[in-house]
Amino acid sequence: MFVRRIAVIGTGYVGLTTGACLASLGHEVVCADVDIQKIARLRHGDVPILEPGLTELVTEGLAAGRLKFVVGARNAIAPTELSDEPVEVVFLCVPTPMGTGGAADLTAVETVAREIRDLLPSGCVVVNKSTVPVGTAARTKQLLGRRDIAVVSNPEFLREGSAVHDFLNPDRIVVGCDQQDAAERVAALYSRLGAPTLLTDAASSEMVKYAANCFLAMKLSYVNAMAELCERLGANVHEVTEGMGYDRRIGQAFLKPGPGWGGSCLPKDTHALMQICDAAGLEFPLLKASLETNERQSGRMVDKIRTAVGGSLRGKRVGLLGLTFKAGTDDLRDSPALTVAEGLRAEGAELTAFDPGCPAAVPGLTDGIVVTDDPMAVAKDADAITVLTEWPEFRALDWPAMTKLAANPTVVDTRNLLDPAVLRRAGFSWVGVGRR
Ligand code: UDX
């Protein structure tokens, strides 16, 4: 394997995972960020995000001298004391948040491209890893204004909470470029992983990411709608999805109903694809319906909780188990748990929350919620307790003790996480999703 000198711009969960994992594969990696404090922490192996295995890889990379952290994109491109060899591959891993009207905001990608264009050594390859609309590779190439630099699309498929595992054990690697040799050079960086690799054109590669994420979002909206139908007809969605999932064309994954899908990718990418469709003059009713079904889902959960407390939420105490958008992360961005909490608060409920990934209040996100690091405090005088995130540790809570603390021992389990039999034995009534 060739050792490449790589620069990674942006040390969010995608950039840091990419940098640390590429270093673990033997490459020499310099990671850059504009956040001076973050870089100072990373230089000491102090990883600011919760991502299993990442601290270990960063520590290893630093110790082996294969991983370095610098402030600013320019410093990652210029020769450093790590190596005076010219940089060969530059990964852009900067945020592409939802901008006005739902389209992806490419300001960060464009700023970095302008910043580095005159520094890039001839023949170097720039790789877009962030999720960007079709045409961004071509636009980046234009911004760089360099005939001697190829721009490649290589989307990430990392789930938060298992990003390191996903990077090192990918289902596939997609590399798109209108110059075959550049695509092959990027694909070669991952050769040790032995994953199926699709080499394609830049536009198709950019589209794969949206097509995959929006398909997953659609799958979840389908399941959430199916859960509602199961409730009406007395079927059990758990059994229904298990029966569906044995069909290899469908698969068991991504079939769990919940309070709606969220996080930093699925909502943003679905809105962005809607914008892409609008701009292309195409109606995509399936996509629109997936979003609408998801928007309705949090309201359905509020309905269940309102019913559980007797018909009105005004002045009722609701204990929340979970705030993050899924288990195994500390990320609250676009969390369906927060959307449900907002709905409860709007109707006058008083909220106390416990989340293993969020031990204290986060201004601007958990305002109006008492955030505690003691799960028992969630049960104290509660008119209802609701599970909003699927943290497995909630199963092991002392439910019999919680019954004694609660004013009304009722659990609304929006993730179907808990065992209803265990809850009933503890003295709770249990309401799930898609089950009687
Ligand atoms: C997603 C994609 O999976 C990943 O490939 C992409 O690169 C980034 O976006 P992530 O946002 O980390 O990853 O979360 P994911 O595990 O996909 O979950 C998304 C949402 O769907 C969460 O709110 C989760 O709770 C929900 N979900 C997931 C369900 O409600 N039911 C399921 O069965 C699976």
Coordinates of C-alpha atoms and ligand atoms in Angstrom, one line a residue:
M1 CA 0.0 0.0 0.0
F2 CA 1.2 3.5 -0.8
V3 CA 1.3 5.9 2.2
R4 CA -0.3 9.1 1.1
R5 CA 0.1 12.5 2.7
I6 CA -3.5 13.7 3.4
A7 CA -5.0 16.9 4.6
V8 CA -8.5 16.8 6.2
I9 CA -10.3 20.1 6.5
G10 CA -12.9 20.1 9.3
T11 CA -12.7 18.0 12.5
G12 CA -16.4 17.4 13.1
Y13 CA -17.6 13.8 13.5
V14 CA -17.0 13.1 9.7
G15 CA -13.6 14.9 9.5
L16 CA -12.1 13.6 12.7
T17 CA -13.3 10.1 12.0
T18 CA -11.9 10.3 8.5
G19 CA -8.6 11.7 9.6
A20 CA -8.1 9.2 12.5
C21 CA -9.2 6.2 10.5
L22 CA -7.0 7.1 7.5
A23 CA -4.0 7.5 9.9
S24 CA -4.8 4.1 11.3
L25 CA -4.6 2.7 7.8
G26 CA -1.0 4.0 7.6
H27 CA -1.4 7.3 5.9
E28 CA 0.1 10.6 7.1
V29 CA -2.7 12.9 8.0
V30 CA -3.0 16.5 9.0
C31 CA -6.4 17.6 10.3
A32 CA -7.3 21.3 10.3
D33 CA -10.1 23.3 11.9
V34 CA -10.9 26.9 12.5
D35 CA -11.7 26.2 16.1
I36 CA -8.5 27.0 18.0
Q37 CA -9.7 25.5 21.3
K38 CA -10.8 22.3 19.6
I39 CA -7.4 21.8 17.9
A40 CA -5.6 22.5 21.3
R41 CA -7.7 19.7 22.9
L42 CA -7.2 17.3 20.0
R43 CA -3.4 17.8 20.1
H44 CA -3.6 16.3 23.6
G45 CA -5.7 13.4 22.4
D46 CA -8.8 15.0 24.0
V47 CA -11.7 14.2 21.6
P48 CA -14.6 16.5 22.1
I49 CA -17.3 14.2 20.7
L50 CA -18.8 10.9 21.9
E51 CA -17.8 8.4 19.2
P52 CA -16.8 4.9 20.3
G53 CA -13.1 4.0 19.4
L54 CA -12.3 7.5 18.2
T55 CA -10.2 8.6 21.2
E56 CA -8.1 5.4 21.0
L57 CA -7.4 6.0 17.2
V58 CA -6.5 9.7 17.8
T59 CA -4.2 8.8 20.7
E60 CA -2.6 6.0 18.5
G61 CA -2.2 8.3 15.5
L62 CA -0.6 11.1 17.6
A63 CA 1.8 8.7 19.3
A64 CA 2.8 7.1 15.9
G65 CA 3.3 10.6 14.5
R66 CA 0.9 9.9 11.6
L67 CA -1.8 12.3 12.8
K68 CA -1.4 16.0 13.4
F69 CA -3.8 18.8 14.2
V70 CA -3.4 22.4 12.9
V71 CA -5.4 25.6 13.0
G72 CA -6.7 26.7 9.6
A73 CA -6.9 24.9 6.2
R74 CA -3.8 26.7 4.8
N75 CA -1.6 25.2 7.5
A76 CA -2.7 21.7 6.6
I77 CA -1.7 22.2 3.0
A78 CA 1.7 23.8 3.6
P79 CA 4.6 21.5 4.3
T80 CA 4.9 20.8 8.0
E81 CA 7.4 19.3 10.5
L82 CA 5.4 16.0 10.0
S83 CA 6.5 15.9 6.4
D84 CA 8.0 18.2 3.9
E85 CA 6.4 16.1 1.1
P86 CA 3.6 17.9 -0.8
V87 CA 0.1 17.0 0.2
E88 CA -1.5 14.6 -2.2
V89 CA -5.1 14.4 -1.2
V90 CA -7.3 17.1 0.5
F91 CA -10.6 15.9 2.1
L92 CA -13.2 18.6 2.6
C93 CA -15.2 17.6 5.6
V94 CA -16.8 21.0 6.5
P95 CA -20.5 21.4 7.4
T96 CA -23.2 21.8 4.7
P97 CA -26.1 22.8 6.9
M98 CA -29.7 23.4 5.8
G99 CA -29.8 26.9 4.3
T100 CA -32.7 29.1 3.3
G101 CA -35.5 27.2 1.7
G102 CA -34.0 23.8 2.7
A103 CA -31.1 23.8 0.2
A104 CA -27.6 22.8 1.4
D105 CA -25.6 25.8 2.4
L106 CA -22.2 25.5 0.7
T107 CA -20.6 28.5 2.2
A108 CA -18.0 26.5 4.2
V109 CA -17.0 24.4 1.2
E110 CA -16.6 27.5 -1.0
T111 CA -14.6 29.4 1.6
V112 CA -12.1 26.6 2.0
A113 CA -11.8 26.1 -1.7
R114 CA -10.9 29.8 -2.1
E115 CA -8.6 29.7 0.8
I116 CA -6.5 26.8 -0.4
R117 CA -6.6 27.2 -4.2
D118 CA -3.3 28.9 -4.6
L119 CA -1.5 26.6 -2.1
L120 CA -2.4 23.2 -3.6
P121 CA 0.6 21.4 -5.2
S122 CA 0.1 20.5 -8.8
G123 CA -1.5 17.1 -9.3
C124 CA -3.1 17.0 -5.9
V125 CA -6.7 15.7 -5.6
V126 CA -9.5 17.6 -3.7
V127 CA -12.2 15.2 -2.3
N128 CA -15.6 16.3 -1.2
K129 CA -16.7 14.1 1.7
S130 CA -19.5 16.4 3.0
T131 CA -23.0 15.8 1.6
V132 CA -23.3 18.3 -1.3
P133 CA -25.8 18.7 -4.1
V134 CA -25.2 17.3 -7.5
G135 CA -22.8 19.6 -9.4
T136 CA -20.7 20.6 -6.4
A137 CA -17.6 18.8 -7.6
A138 CA -17.9 20.7 -10.9
R139 CA -18.5 24.0 -9.0
T140 CA -15.5 23.3 -6.7
K141 CA -13.3 22.7 -9.7
Q142 CA -14.4 26.0 -11.1
L143 CA -13.8 27.8 -7.8
L144 CA -10.3 26.4 -7.6
G145 CA -9.6 27.5 -11.1
R146 CA -6.8 25.0 -11.5
R147 CA -6.6 22.6 -14.5
D148 CA -4.0 20.6 -12.6
I149 CA -6.2 19.7 -9.7
A150 CA -8.9 17.0 -9.9
V151 CA -12.0 17.2 -7.7
V152 CA -13.5 13.9 -6.5
S153 CA -16.8 13.1 -4.8
N154 CA -16.4 10.5 -2.0
P155 CA -19.5 10.6 0.2
E156 CA -19.4 9.4 3.8
F157 CA -21.9 6.8 5.0
L158 CA -21.1 7.1 8.7
R159 CA -23.8 6.7 11.4
E160 CA -23.2 8.8 14.5
G161 CA -22.4 6.6 17.4
S162 CA -20.7 4.0 15.2
A163 CA -18.7 6.2 12.8
V164 CA -15.3 4.5 13.4
H165 CA -16.8 1.1 12.9
D166 CA -18.6 2.2 9.7
F167 CA -15.5 3.8 8.3
L168 CA -13.4 0.7 8.8
N169 CA -16.1 -1.8 7.8
P170 CA -18.0 0.0 5.0
D171 CA -20.8 -1.6 3.1
R172 CA -19.4 0.2 0.0
I173 CA -17.1 2.9 -1.0
V174 CA -18.3 5.3 -3.7
V175 CA -15.8 7.5 -5.6
G176 CA -16.9 9.8 -8.4
C177 CA -14.8 11.9 -10.7
D178 CA -14.8 12.8 -14.3
Q179 CA -11.0 11.9 -14.3
Q180 CA -10.7 8.1 -13.8
D181 CA -7.1 8.3 -12.6
A182 CA -8.0 10.7 -9.7
A183 CA -10.9 8.4 -8.7
E184 CA -8.6 5.4 -8.7
R185 CA -6.1 7.3 -6.5
V186 CA -8.8 8.1 -3.9
A187 CA -10.2 4.5 -4.0
A188 CA -6.7 3.2 -3.4
L189 CA -6.6 5.0 0.0
Y190 CA -9.2 2.5 1.2
S191 CA -7.7 -0.6 -0.5
R192 CA -6.9 -2.3 2.9
L193 CA -10.6 -2.3 3.8
G194 CA -11.5 -4.7 1.0
A195 CA -15.0 -3.1 0.5
P196 CA -17.0 -3.2 -2.7
T197 CA -16.0 0.0 -4.5
L198 CA -18.0 1.9 -7.0
L199 CA -16.1 4.1 -9.4
T200 CA -18.4 6.5 -11.2
D201 CA -18.8 10.1 -12.4
A202 CA -18.9 12.9 -9.9
A203 CA -22.6 13.7 -10.4
S204 CA -23.7 10.1 -9.8
S205 CA -21.5 9.8 -6.7
E206 CA -23.0 13.0 -5.3
M207 CA -26.5 11.6 -5.9
V208 CA -25.8 8.2 -4.3
K209 CA -25.6 9.9 -0.9
Y210 CA -29.0 11.7 -1.2
A211 CA -30.6 8.7 -2.8
A212 CA -29.5 6.5 0.1
N213 CA -30.4 8.8 3.0
C214 CA -33.7 9.8 1.5
F215 CA -34.6 6.1 0.9
L216 CA -33.8 5.4 4.6
A217 CA -36.0 8.3 5.6
M218 CA -38.8 7.0 3.4
K219 CA -38.4 3.5 4.9
L220 CA -38.8 4.9 8.4
S221 CA -41.8 7.1 7.5
Y222 CA -43.4 4.0 5.9
V223 CA -42.8 2.0 9.1
N224 CA -44.2 4.8 11.3
A225 CA -47.4 5.0 9.2
M226 CA -47.7 1.2 9.3
A227 CA -47.4 1.4 13.1
E228 CA -50.3 3.8 13.2
L229 CA -52.4 1.4 11.0
C230 CA -51.4 -1.5 13.3
E231 CA -52.7 0.4 16.3
R232 CA -56.0 0.9 14.6
L233 CA -56.4 -2.7 13.5
G234 CA -55.1 -4.4 16.5
A235 CA -51.9 -5.8 14.8
N236 CA -48.4 -5.7 16.4
V237 CA -45.9 -3.7 14.3
H238 CA -43.0 -5.5 15.8
E239 CA -44.3 -8.8 14.4
V240 CA -45.3 -7.2 11.1
T241 CA -41.8 -5.7 10.5
E242 CA -40.1 -8.9 11.5
G243 CA -42.2 -10.7 9.0
M244 CA -41.4 -8.1 6.4
G245 CA -37.7 -8.1 7.2
Y246 CA -37.1 -11.8 6.4
D247 CA -37.6 -10.8 2.8
R248 CA -34.0 -10.2 1.7
R249 CA -35.1 -7.5 -0.6
I250 CA -36.4 -5.6 2.4
G251 CA -34.0 -6.6 5.3
Q252 CA -34.5 -6.2 9.0
A253 CA -32.6 -2.9 9.5
F254 CA -34.3 0.4 9.7
L255 CA -37.7 -0.9 10.5
K256 CA -38.2 0.3 14.0
P257 CA -41.0 2.8 14.6
G258 CA -40.3 5.7 16.8
P259 CA -41.1 9.3 17.6
G260 CA -39.9 10.3 14.1
W261 CA -36.5 10.3 12.4
G262 CA -34.0 13.1 13.1
G263 CA -30.4 13.8 13.5
S264 CA -28.0 15.9 11.6
C265 CA -28.3 14.1 8.3
L266 CA -31.7 12.6 7.3
P267 CA -33.9 15.8 7.8
K268 CA -31.2 18.0 6.2
D269 CA -30.7 15.7 3.2
T270 CA -34.4 15.1 2.6
H271 CA -35.1 18.9 2.5
A272 CA -32.1 19.4 0.3
L273 CA -33.2 16.7 -2.2
M274 CA -36.7 18.4 -2.2
Q275 CA -34.9 21.6 -3.2
I276 CA -32.8 19.8 -5.8
C277 CA -36.1 18.3 -7.3
D278 CA -37.7 21.8 -7.3
A279 CA -34.7 23.3 -9.1
A280 CA -34.8 20.4 -11.7
G281 CA -38.6 21.0 -12.2
L282 CA -39.5 17.5 -10.9
E283 CA -42.2 16.6 -8.5
F284 CA -41.3 13.8 -6.1
P285 CA -44.4 13.1 -4.1
L286 CA -42.9 10.1 -2.3
L287 CA -40.3 12.4 -0.8
K288 CA -42.8 15.0 0.2
A289 CA -45.0 12.4 1.9
S290 CA -42.0 11.0 3.8
L291 CA -41.3 14.5 5.3
E292 CA -45.0 15.1 6.1
T293 CA -45.4 11.7 7.7
N294 CA -42.4 12.5 9.9
E295 CA -43.7 15.9 10.9
R296 CA -46.9 14.3 12.0
Q297 CA -45.2 11.6 14.0
S298 CA -44.1 13.8 17.0
G299 CA -47.7 15.1 17.3
R300 CA -48.9 11.5 17.5
M301 CA -46.6 10.9 20.4
V302 CA -47.8 14.0 22.1
D303 CA -51.4 12.7 21.6
K304 CA -50.5 9.4 23.3
I305 CA -48.9 11.2 26.3
R306 CA -51.9 13.6 26.6
T307 CA -54.2 10.6 26.7
A308 CA -52.0 8.8 29.2
V309 CA -52.3 11.8 31.7
G310 CA -56.0 12.0 31.4
G311 CA -56.7 14.3 28.4
S312 CA -54.9 17.6 29.3
L313 CA -51.2 18.2 29.7
R314 CA -51.6 21.6 31.5
G315 CA -49.7 21.5 34.7
K316 CA -48.9 17.8 34.3
R317 CA -45.4 16.5 35.2
V318 CA -43.9 14.4 32.4
G319 CA -40.6 12.6 32.9
L320 CA -38.5 12.2 29.7
L321 CA -36.1 9.4 29.2
G322 CA -33.9 10.5 26.3
L323 CA -33.1 13.8 24.6
T324 CA -30.6 12.8 21.9
F325 CA -31.8 11.9 18.4
K326 CA -30.7 8.3 18.9
A327 CA -28.8 6.2 21.4
G328 CA -25.0 6.2 21.6
T329 CA -24.6 9.8 20.8
D330 CA -24.5 13.2 22.6
D331 CA -26.0 14.9 19.5
L332 CA -29.2 16.9 20.1
R333 CA -29.4 18.3 16.6
D334 CA -32.9 17.9 15.0
S335 CA -33.7 15.4 17.7
P336 CA -37.3 14.0 17.5
A337 CA -37.2 13.8 21.4
L338 CA -36.8 17.6 21.5
T339 CA -39.7 18.0 19.1
V340 CA -42.0 15.9 21.3
A341 CA -40.7 17.8 24.4
E342 CA -41.6 21.1 22.6
G343 CA -45.1 19.8 21.9
L344 CA -45.6 18.8 25.5
R345 CA -44.3 22.1 26.8
A346 CA -46.6 24.1 24.4
E347 CA -49.5 22.4 26.0
G348 CA -48.3 23.4 29.5
A349 CA -46.6 20.2 30.7
E350 CA -43.7 20.4 33.2
L351 CA -40.7 18.4 32.0
T352 CA -37.8 16.7 33.7
A353 CA -35.4 14.7 31.5
F354 CA -32.6 12.2 31.9
D355 CA -30.3 11.2 29.0
P356 CA -27.0 9.3 29.4
G357 CA -25.4 11.4 26.6
C358 CA -26.6 14.7 27.9
P359 CA -26.1 15.0 31.6
A360 CA -26.8 18.7 31.9
A361 CA -29.0 21.4 30.3
V362 CA -27.8 22.8 26.9
P363 CA -28.9 26.4 26.5
G364 CA -30.9 27.0 23.4
L365 CA -31.8 23.3 23.0
T366 CA -33.2 22.1 26.3
D367 CA -34.7 25.4 27.5
G368 CA -37.8 24.9 29.7
I369 CA -36.7 21.3 30.5
V370 CA -35.1 20.4 33.9
V371 CA -32.2 18.2 32.8
T372 CA -31.0 15.8 35.6
D373 CA -28.2 13.3 35.8
D374 CA -30.4 11.1 38.1
P375 CA -32.9 8.8 36.2
M376 CA -35.0 8.5 39.4
A377 CA -35.7 12.2 39.4
V378 CA -37.6 11.7 36.1
A379 CA -40.1 9.5 38.0
K380 CA -40.6 11.8 41.0
D381 CA -44.2 12.9 41.1
A382 CA -44.5 12.1 37.4
D383 CA -48.0 11.9 35.8
A384 CA -46.3 10.0 32.9
I385 CA -42.8 8.9 31.9
T386 CA -42.0 8.7 28.2
V387 CA -39.1 7.0 26.5
L388 CA -37.9 9.1 23.6
T389 CA -34.5 7.7 22.8
E390 CA -33.6 4.0 22.6
W391 CA -30.7 4.0 25.2
P392 CA -30.5 0.3 26.3
E393 CA -29.6 1.4 29.9
F394 CA -33.3 2.5 30.3
R395 CA -34.2 -1.2 30.4
A396 CA -32.1 -1.7 33.5
L397 CA -33.6 1.1 35.6
D398 CA -35.1 0.2 38.9
W399 CA -38.7 0.3 37.6
P400 CA -40.2 -1.1 40.9
A401 CA -38.6 1.9 42.8
M402 CA -39.8 4.3 40.1
T403 CA -43.4 3.1 40.5
K404 CA -43.3 4.3 44.1
L405 CA -42.0 7.7 43.1
A406 CA -44.4 8.4 40.3
A407 CA -47.8 10.1 40.9
N408 CA -49.3 8.0 38.1
P409 CA -47.3 4.9 37.0
T410 CA -47.7 5.1 33.3
V411 CA -45.0 4.8 30.6
V412 CA -45.4 5.9 27.0
D413 CA -42.6 4.1 25.2
T414 CA -42.2 5.9 21.8
R415 CA -39.3 3.5 20.9
N416 CA -40.9 0.2 22.0
L417 CA -37.7 -0.2 24.0
L418 CA -38.9 -1.6 27.3
D419 CA -40.4 -5.0 28.0
P420 CA -44.1 -4.4 28.7
A421 CA -44.2 -7.5 31.0
V422 CA -41.4 -6.2 33.2
L423 CA -43.1 -2.8 33.4
R424 CA -46.4 -4.3 34.3
R425 CA -44.8 -6.5 37.0
A426 CA -43.3 -3.3 38.4
G427 CA -46.7 -1.7 38.6
F428 CA -46.6 0.5 35.5
S429 CA -49.1 0.6 32.7
W430 CA -47.3 0.7 29.3
V431 CA -48.2 2.2 26.0
G432 CA -46.0 1.6 23.0
V433 CA -46.2 2.4 19.3
G434 CA -47.9 0.2 16.8
R435 CA -49.0 -2.3 19.5
R436 CA -52.1 -2.6 21.5
Ligands
UDX1 C1 -27.5 8.8 8.9 C2 -27.2 7.6 7.9 O1 -27.6 6.4 8.4 C3 -25.7 7.6 7.5 O2 -25.5 6.6 6.5 C4 -25.4 9.0 7.0 O3 -24.0 9.1 6.6 C5 -25.6 10.0 8.0 O4 -27.0 10.0 8.4 P1 -27.3 9.1 11.5 O5 -27.9 10.5 11.2 O6 -26.1 9.0 12.4 O7 -26.9 8.4 10.1 O8 -28.4 8.2 12.1 P2 -29.2 6.9 11.8 O9 -28.7 5.8 12.7 O10 -29.3 6.7 10.4 O11 -30.7 7.3 12.4 C6 -31.4 8.4 11.9 C7 -32.7 8.5 12.6 O12 -33.6 7.5 12.3 C8 -32.6 8.6 14.1 O13 -33.5 9.6 14.6 C9 -33.0 7.2 14.6 O14 -33.5 7.2 15.9 C10 -34.1 6.9 13.6 N1 -34.3 5.5 13.4 C11 -33.4 4.7 12.9 C12 -35.6 4.9 13.7 O15 -36.5 5.6 14.2 N2 -35.8 3.6 13.5 C13 -34.8 2.8 13.0 O16 -35.1 1.6 12.8 C14 -33.6 3.3 12.6

